[in-house]
mmCIF file of C-alpha atoms in Angstrom:
data_model
loop_
_atom_site.group_PDB
_atom_site.id
_atom_site.type_symbol
_atom_site.label_atom_id
_atom_site.label_comp_id
_atom_site.label_asym_id
_atom_site.label_seq_id
_atom_site.Cartn_x
_atom_site.Cartn_y
_atom_site.Cartn_z
ATOM 1 C CA MET A 286 19.053 7.556 -1.658
ATOM 2 C CA THR A 287 20.049 6.328 -5.169
ATOM 3 C CA SER A 288 20.260 9.128 -7.583
ATOM 4 C CA THR A 289 18.895 8.950 -11.140
ATOM 5 C CA PRO A 290 17.964 11.655 -13.614
ATOM 6 C CA ARG A 291 14.475 13.282 -14.111
ATOM 7 C CA THR A 292 12.176 11.308 -16.227
ATOM 8 C CA THR A 293 9.380 11.732 -18.768
ATOM 9 C CA ARG A 294 7.885 8.459 -17.498
ATOM 10 C CA ARG A 295 4.919 8.317 -15.145
ATOM 11 C CA VAL A 296 6.376 8.209 -11.642
ATOM 12 C CA ALA A 297 5.066 5.922 -8.693
ATOM 13 C CA LEU A 298 6.080 6.250 -5.025
ATOM 14 C CA VAL A 299 5.298 2.882 -3.245
ATOM 15 C CA THR A 300 5.414 2.906 0.593
ATOM 16 C CA GLY A 301 6.627 -0.405 2.154
ATOM 17 C CA GLY A 302 8.112 -0.964 -1.191
ATOM 18 C CA SER A 303 10.767 -3.434 -0.433
ATOM 19 C CA GLY A 304 8.907 -6.576 0.591
ATOM 20 C CA GLY A 305 5.656 -8.444 0.339
ATOM 21 C CA ILE A 306 2.810 -6.831 -1.559
ATOM 22 C CA GLY A 307 4.792 -3.621 -1.928
ATOM 23 C CA LYS A 308 7.676 -5.267 -3.670
ATOM 24 C CA ALA A 309 5.406 -7.158 -6.036
ATOM 25 C CA VAL A 310 3.564 -3.649 -6.830
ATOM 26 C CA VAL A 311 7.033 -2.064 -7.581
ATOM 27 C CA GLU A 312 7.908 -4.811 -9.970
ATOM 28 C CA ARG A 313 4.562 -4.760 -11.574
ATOM 29 C CA LEU A 314 4.598 -0.886 -12.175
ATOM 30 C CA ALA A 315 8.208 -1.141 -13.481
ATOM 31 C CA ALA A 316 6.975 -3.564 -16.022
ATOM 32 C CA ASP A 317 4.466 -1.239 -16.977
ATOM 33 C CA GLY A 318 7.212 1.488 -17.519
ATOM 34 C CA PHE A 319 6.721 3.539 -14.502
ATOM 35 C CA ALA A 320 9.753 5.284 -12.650
ATOM 36 C CA LEU A 321 9.687 3.981 -9.186
ATOM 37 C CA ALA A 322 10.663 5.171 -5.656
ATOM 38 C CA VAL A 323 11.020 2.238 -3.429
ATOM 39 C CA HIS A 324 9.904 3.393 0.074
ATOM 40 C CA TYR A 325 11.629 1.448 3.175
ATOM 41 C CA ALA A 326 11.322 2.186 6.972
ATOM 42 C CA GLY A 327 13.955 -0.209 8.192
ATOM 43 C CA ASN A 328 15.628 -2.596 5.519
ATOM 44 C CA LYS A 329 17.704 -0.477 3.362
ATOM 45 C CA ALA A 330 19.496 -3.419 1.783
ATOM 46 C CA LYS A 331 16.261 -4.901 0.347
ATOM 47 C CA ALA A 332 15.063 -1.641 -1.126
ATOM 48 C CA GLU A 333 18.568 -0.910 -2.735
ATOM 49 C CA ALA A 334 18.665 -4.468 -4.262
ATOM 50 C CA LEU A 335 15.112 -3.946 -5.815
ATOM 51 C CA VAL A 336 16.243 -0.659 -7.182
ATOM 52 C CA GLU A 337 19.439 -2.285 -8.795
ATOM 53 C CA GLU A 338 17.163 -5.035 -10.185
ATOM 54 C CA ILE A 339 14.863 -2.422 -11.913
ATOM 55 C CA THR A 340 17.765 -0.178 -13.270
ATOM 56 C CA ALA A 341 19.541 -3.199 -14.560
ATOM 57 C CA ALA A 342 16.635 -4.064 -16.632
ATOM 58 C CA GLY A 343 16.459 -0.639 -18.108
ATOM 59 C CA GLY A 344 13.929 0.905 -15.732
ATOM 60 C CA GLN A 345 14.394 4.028 -13.485
ATOM 61 C CA ALA A 346 14.162 3.738 -9.619
ATOM 62 C CA ILE A 347 15.282 5.153 -6.398
ATOM 63 C CA ALA A 348 15.196 4.288 -2.843
ATOM 64 C CA VAL A 349 13.625 6.594 -0.203
ATOM 65 C CA SER A 350 13.468 5.964 3.438
ATOM 66 C CA GLY A 351 11.138 7.370 6.353
ATOM 67 C CA ASP A 352 8.579 6.617 9.112
ATOM 68 C CA VAL A 353 5.301 6.785 7.339
ATOM 69 C CA ALA A 354 3.715 8.313 10.500
ATOM 70 C CA ASP A 355 6.329 11.207 10.637
ATOM 71 C CA GLU A 356 5.113 13.969 8.446
ATOM 72 C CA HIS A 357 8.621 15.536 8.357
ATOM 73 C CA GLU A 358 10.321 12.265 7.164
ATOM 74 C CA MET A 359 7.546 11.591 4.565
ATOM 75 C CA GLY A 360 7.838 15.156 3.524
ATOM 76 C CA ALA A 361 11.441 14.639 2.811
ATOM 77 C CA ALA A 362 10.786 11.328 1.020
ATOM 78 C CA PHE A 363 8.265 13.023 -1.302
ATOM 79 C CA ASP A 364 10.704 15.948 -1.973
ATOM 80 C CA ALA A 365 13.469 13.403 -2.917
ATOM 81 C CA VAL A 366 11.193 11.732 -5.382
ATOM 82 C CA GLU A 367 10.353 15.112 -6.948
ATOM 83 C CA THR A 368 13.890 16.041 -7.175
ATOM 84 C CA ALA A 369 14.882 12.856 -8.840
ATOM 85 C CA PHE A 370 11.911 12.533 -11.319
ATOM 86 C CA GLY A 371 10.487 16.079 -11.557
ATOM 87 C CA GLY A 372 6.958 15.054 -9.967
ATOM 88 C CA ILE A 373 4.856 12.288 -8.837
ATOM 89 C CA ASP A 374 1.749 10.666 -10.553
ATOM 90 C CA VAL A 375 0.862 7.704 -8.486
ATOM 91 C CA VAL A 376 1.139 7.026 -4.774
ATOM 92 C CA ILE A 377 0.539 3.540 -3.319
ATOM 93 C CA ASN A 378 0.580 3.006 0.376
ATOM 94 C CA THR A 379 1.137 -0.617 1.318
ATOM 95 C CA ALA A 380 3.194 -0.034 4.495
ATOM 96 C CA GLY A 381 1.345 -1.520 7.480
ATOM 97 C CA ILE A 382 1.494 -3.672 10.507
ATOM 98 C CA MET A 383 -0.628 -6.435 11.996
ATOM 99 C CA VAL A 384 -0.917 -7.670 15.546
ATOM 100 C CA LEU A 385 -3.651 -10.247 16.110
ATOM 101 C CA ALA A 386 -5.196 -10.798 19.634
ATOM 102 C CA PRO A 387 -8.708 -11.233 21.139
ATOM 103 C CA ILE A 388 -10.162 -7.695 22.091
ATOM 104 C CA ALA A 389 -10.051 -8.678 25.776
ATOM 105 C CA ASP A 390 -6.406 -9.812 25.632
ATOM 106 C CA LEU A 391 -4.594 -7.147 23.296
ATOM 107 C CA ASP A 392 -1.693 -5.312 24.806
ATOM 108 C CA LEU A 393 -2.695 -1.662 24.187
ATOM 109 C CA ASP A 394 0.802 -0.661 23.439
ATOM 110 C CA ASP A 395 0.442 -2.970 20.415
ATOM 111 C CA LEU A 396 -2.748 -1.197 19.693
ATOM 112 C CA ASP A 397 -1.121 2.132 19.633
ATOM 113 C CA ARG A 398 1.877 0.972 17.497
ATOM 114 C CA MET A 399 -0.253 -0.594 15.011
ATOM 115 C CA HIS A 400 -2.674 2.374 14.794
ATOM 116 C CA ARG A 401 0.244 4.587 14.473
ATOM 117 C CA THR A 402 1.538 3.091 11.427
ATOM 118 C CA ASN A 403 -1.886 1.993 9.890
ATOM 119 C CA ILE A 404 -4.004 5.197 10.560
ATOM 120 C CA ARG A 405 -1.567 7.857 11.258
ATOM 121 C CA GLY A 406 0.806 6.625 8.558
ATOM 122 C CA THR A 407 -1.996 6.330 6.030
ATOM 123 C CA PHE A 408 -3.075 9.904 6.879
ATOM 124 C CA VAL A 409 0.296 11.316 6.546
ATOM 125 C CA VAL A 410 1.131 9.597 3.275
ATOM 126 C CA ALA A 411 -2.412 10.643 1.868
ATOM 127 C CA GLN A 412 -1.883 14.215 3.052
ATOM 128 C CA GLN A 413 1.388 14.549 1.181
ATOM 129 C CA ALA A 414 0.067 12.729 -1.838
ATOM 130 C CA ALA A 415 -3.188 14.971 -1.974
ATOM 131 C CA ARG A 416 -0.854 18.045 -2.011
ATOM 132 C CA ARG A 417 1.738 16.688 -4.601
ATOM 133 C CA VAL A 418 0.450 14.069 -6.972
ATOM 134 C CA ARG A 419 -0.141 15.527 -10.461
ATOM 135 C CA ARG A 420 -3.260 15.828 -12.534
ATOM 136 C CA GLY A 421 -4.109 12.466 -14.078
ATOM 137 C CA GLY A 422 -2.686 10.671 -11.090
ATOM 138 C CA ALA A 423 -4.021 8.236 -8.605
ATOM 139 C CA ILE A 424 -3.730 7.400 -4.858
ATOM 140 C CA ILE A 425 -4.048 3.838 -3.755
ATOM 141 C CA ASN A 426 -4.287 2.594 -0.239
ATOM 142 C CA VAL A 427 -4.056 -1.175 0.829
ATOM 143 C CA SER A 428 -6.570 -2.335 3.377
ATOM 144 C CA THR A 429 -7.949 -5.862 4.063
ATOM 145 C CA SER A 430 -11.013 -8.006 3.055
ATOM 146 C CA VAL A 431 -11.289 -8.870 6.788
ATOM 147 C CA THR A 432 -13.188 -5.641 7.224
ATOM 148 C CA ARG A 433 -16.239 -7.507 6.194
ATOM 149 C CA THR A 434 -15.616 -10.986 7.466
ATOM 150 C CA GLN A 435 -15.170 -10.253 11.174
ATOM 151 C CA LEU A 436 -12.720 -12.848 12.102
ATOM 152 C CA PRO A 437 -11.916 -13.328 15.932
ATOM 153 C CA ALA A 438 -8.436 -11.748 16.949
ATOM 154 C CA TYR A 439 -8.602 -9.307 13.965
ATOM 155 C CA GLY A 440 -10.642 -6.507 16.030
ATOM 156 C CA ALA A 441 -7.792 -3.916 16.487
ATOM 157 C CA TYR A 442 -6.183 -4.588 13.130
ATOM 158 C CA VAL A 443 -9.565 -4.345 11.088
ATOM 159 C CA ALA A 444 -10.452 -0.897 12.966
ATOM 160 C CA SER A 445 -7.229 0.460 11.786
ATOM 161 C CA LYS A 446 -7.932 -0.902 8.204
ATOM 162 C CA ALA A 447 -11.435 0.358 8.276
ATOM 163 C CA ALA A 448 -9.849 3.674 8.917
ATOM 164 C CA VAL A 449 -7.786 3.259 5.995
ATOM 165 C CA GLN A 450 -10.788 2.940 3.582
ATOM 166 C CA SER A 451 -12.629 5.868 5.136
ATOM 167 C CA ILE A 452 -9.735 8.114 4.691
ATOM 168 C CA ALA A 453 -9.448 7.114 0.903
ATOM 169 C CA LEU A 454 -13.252 7.311 0.404
ATOM 170 C CA ILE A 455 -13.321 10.840 1.853
ATOM 171 C CA LEU A 456 -9.979 12.044 0.061
ATOM 172 C CA ALA A 457 -11.580 11.030 -3.231
ATOM 173 C CA ARG A 458 -14.475 13.418 -2.789
ATOM 174 C CA GLU A 459 -12.020 16.313 -1.418
ATOM 175 C CA LEU A 460 -10.058 16.062 -4.684
ATOM 176 C CA ARG A 461 -12.867 16.986 -6.877
ATOM 177 C CA GLY A 462 -11.761 18.969 -9.741
ATOM 178 C CA LYS A 463 -8.165 17.694 -9.454
ATOM 179 C CA ASP A 464 -8.444 14.634 -11.892
ATOM 180 C CA ILE A 465 -6.832 12.514 -9.165
ATOM 181 C CA THR A 466 -8.543 9.192 -8.399
ATOM 182 C CA VAL A 467 -8.348 7.761 -4.795
ATOM 183 C CA ASN A 468 -9.118 3.971 -4.194
ATOM 184 C CA THR A 469 -8.472 1.218 -1.869
ATOM 185 C CA VAL A 470 -7.439 -2.292 -2.643
ATOM 186 C CA ALA A 471 -8.539 -4.957 0.007
ATOM 187 C CA PRO A 472 -6.702 -8.287 -0.121
ATOM 188 C CA GLY A 473 -7.778 -11.356 1.254
ATOM 189 C CA PRO A 474 -5.449 -13.865 2.529
ATOM 190 C CA VAL A 475 -2.233 -13.465 0.799
ATOM 191 C CA ALA A 476 1.122 -15.479 1.188
ATOM 192 C CA THR A 477 3.244 -12.862 2.850
ATOM 193 C CA PRO A 478 5.455 -13.018 5.700
ATOM 194 C CA LEU A 479 2.942 -10.679 7.418
ATOM 195 C CA PHE A 480 0.095 -12.895 6.882
ATOM 196 C CA LEU A 481 2.038 -16.217 7.470
ATOM 197 C CA GLU A 482 3.763 -15.103 10.728
ATOM 198 C CA GLY A 483 2.389 -17.186 13.773
ATOM 199 C CA LYS A 484 0.010 -19.420 11.728
ATOM 200 C CA ASP A 485 0.450 -23.241 11.770
ATOM 201 C CA GLU A 486 -0.143 -25.374 8.675
ATOM 202 C CA ALA A 487 -3.629 -26.085 9.668
ATOM 203 C CA THR A 488 -4.676 -22.415 9.943
ATOM 204 C CA ILE A 489 -2.950 -21.588 6.665
ATOM 205 C CA ALA A 490 -4.820 -24.382 4.799
ATOM 206 C CA HIS A 491 -8.260 -23.367 6.228
ATOM 207 C CA PHE A 492 -7.591 -19.705 4.718
ATOM 208 C CA ALA A 493 -6.635 -21.464 1.469
ATOM 209 C CA GLN A 494 -9.813 -23.335 1.201
ATOM 210 C CA ALA A 495 -12.067 -20.198 2.289
ATOM 211 C CA THR A 496 -11.950 -19.016 -1.178
ATOM 212 C CA PRO A 497 -13.688 -20.758 -4.058
ATOM 213 C CA LEU A 498 -10.341 -20.632 -5.899
ATOM 214 C CA GLU A 499 -8.889 -22.727 -3.084
ATOM 215 C CA ARG A 500 -5.540 -20.989 -2.554
ATOM 216 C CA LEU A 501 -3.904 -18.191 -0.922
ATOM 217 C CA GLY A 502 -3.467 -15.017 -2.885
ATOM 218 C CA GLU A 503 -0.064 -14.220 -4.195
ATOM 219 C CA PRO A 504 1.435 -10.649 -3.855
ATOM 220 C CA ARG A 505 1.236 -10.410 -7.637
ATOM 221 C CA ASP A 506 -2.369 -11.094 -7.645
ATOM 222 C CA VAL A 507 -2.738 -7.776 -5.420
ATOM 223 C CA ALA A 508 -0.281 -6.098 -7.725
ATOM 224 C CA GLU A 509 -2.378 -6.712 -10.760
ATOM 225 C CA SER A 510 -5.489 -4.629 -9.064
ATOM 226 C CA VAL A 511 -3.025 -1.979 -7.990
ATOM 227 C CA ALA A 512 -1.600 -1.565 -11.699
ATOM 228 C CA PHE A 513 -5.202 -1.344 -12.925
ATOM 229 C CA LEU A 514 -5.985 1.553 -10.573
ATOM 230 C CA ALA A 515 -2.682 3.163 -11.119
ATOM 231 C CA GLY A 516 -3.110 3.115 -14.986
ATOM 232 C CA PRO A 517 -6.236 2.457 -17.199
ATOM 233 C CA ALA A 518 -9.011 2.743 -14.530
ATOM 234 C CA ARG A 519 -9.611 6.372 -14.681
ATOM 235 C CA TRP A 520 -13.430 5.964 -14.011
ATOM 236 C CA VAL A 521 -12.830 3.986 -10.682
ATOM 237 C CA ASN A 522 -12.945 6.458 -7.988
ATOM 238 C CA GLY A 523 -13.803 6.454 -4.263
ATOM 239 C CA GLN A 524 -14.078 2.603 -4.289
ATOM 240 C CA VAL A 525 -12.731 -0.447 -2.385
ATOM 241 C CA LEU A 526 -11.593 -3.208 -4.778
ATOM 242 C CA TYR A 527 -11.903 -6.470 -2.941
ATOM 243 C CA THR A 528 -9.000 -8.622 -4.370
ATOM 244 C CA ASN A 529 -9.680 -11.760 -2.447
ATOM 245 C CA GLY A 530 -10.369 -14.589 -4.721
ATOM 246 C CA GLY A 531 -13.928 -14.653 -3.839
ATOM 247 C CA LEU A 532 -13.620 -14.621 -0.108
ATOM 248 C CA ALA A 533 -17.184 -13.986 1.225
#
């Protein structure tokens, strides 16, 4: 962990913050003046490079590690953020994995691995956030618009992300009286390594043409929605925000 002093800025912890959508979220919130905790599971170098980029621009950031599905490791990560910055205002959970296969063919070990990260990991992060986020704060999960498009080969992944949405919807009601919003952003096809892996050019072009805007989303498109929910959107609570360019 990189050390920085306590801060009077609003503080955000972004899981999976070293790459893809998570990195774009970190950069967007840093531009909004947040102090950032960049969480990583395996790529310490990328997380620390992002921290150095933020601090070089005059911001505040630390890197924290941990398996999102391990309550002890994530408890330690939340502890590190509170020690460095004095508290936590916003938690954004972008960490997730995707394995695609028809239901009839999916390796059940892949099912277990995906559900451990996407469901248990979301639950562990949400549990810690529910206990620690300060009044006026926000908890934001990342799901997928495929929960309502029923694409073949996405069955197991969609099952895990539907659970992510349900966790957030219920947690929003459980936090009544604490002035903490809980929402989910559900992106459409976004040009990240997670989405592009294993897809040929024709498949990618098909997804790009599926939206009225006729392009893939960019990580920064999703980051804009997250920034809205993390900041001014205090009357948006217990919702799923489909950030997908109009994907049906």
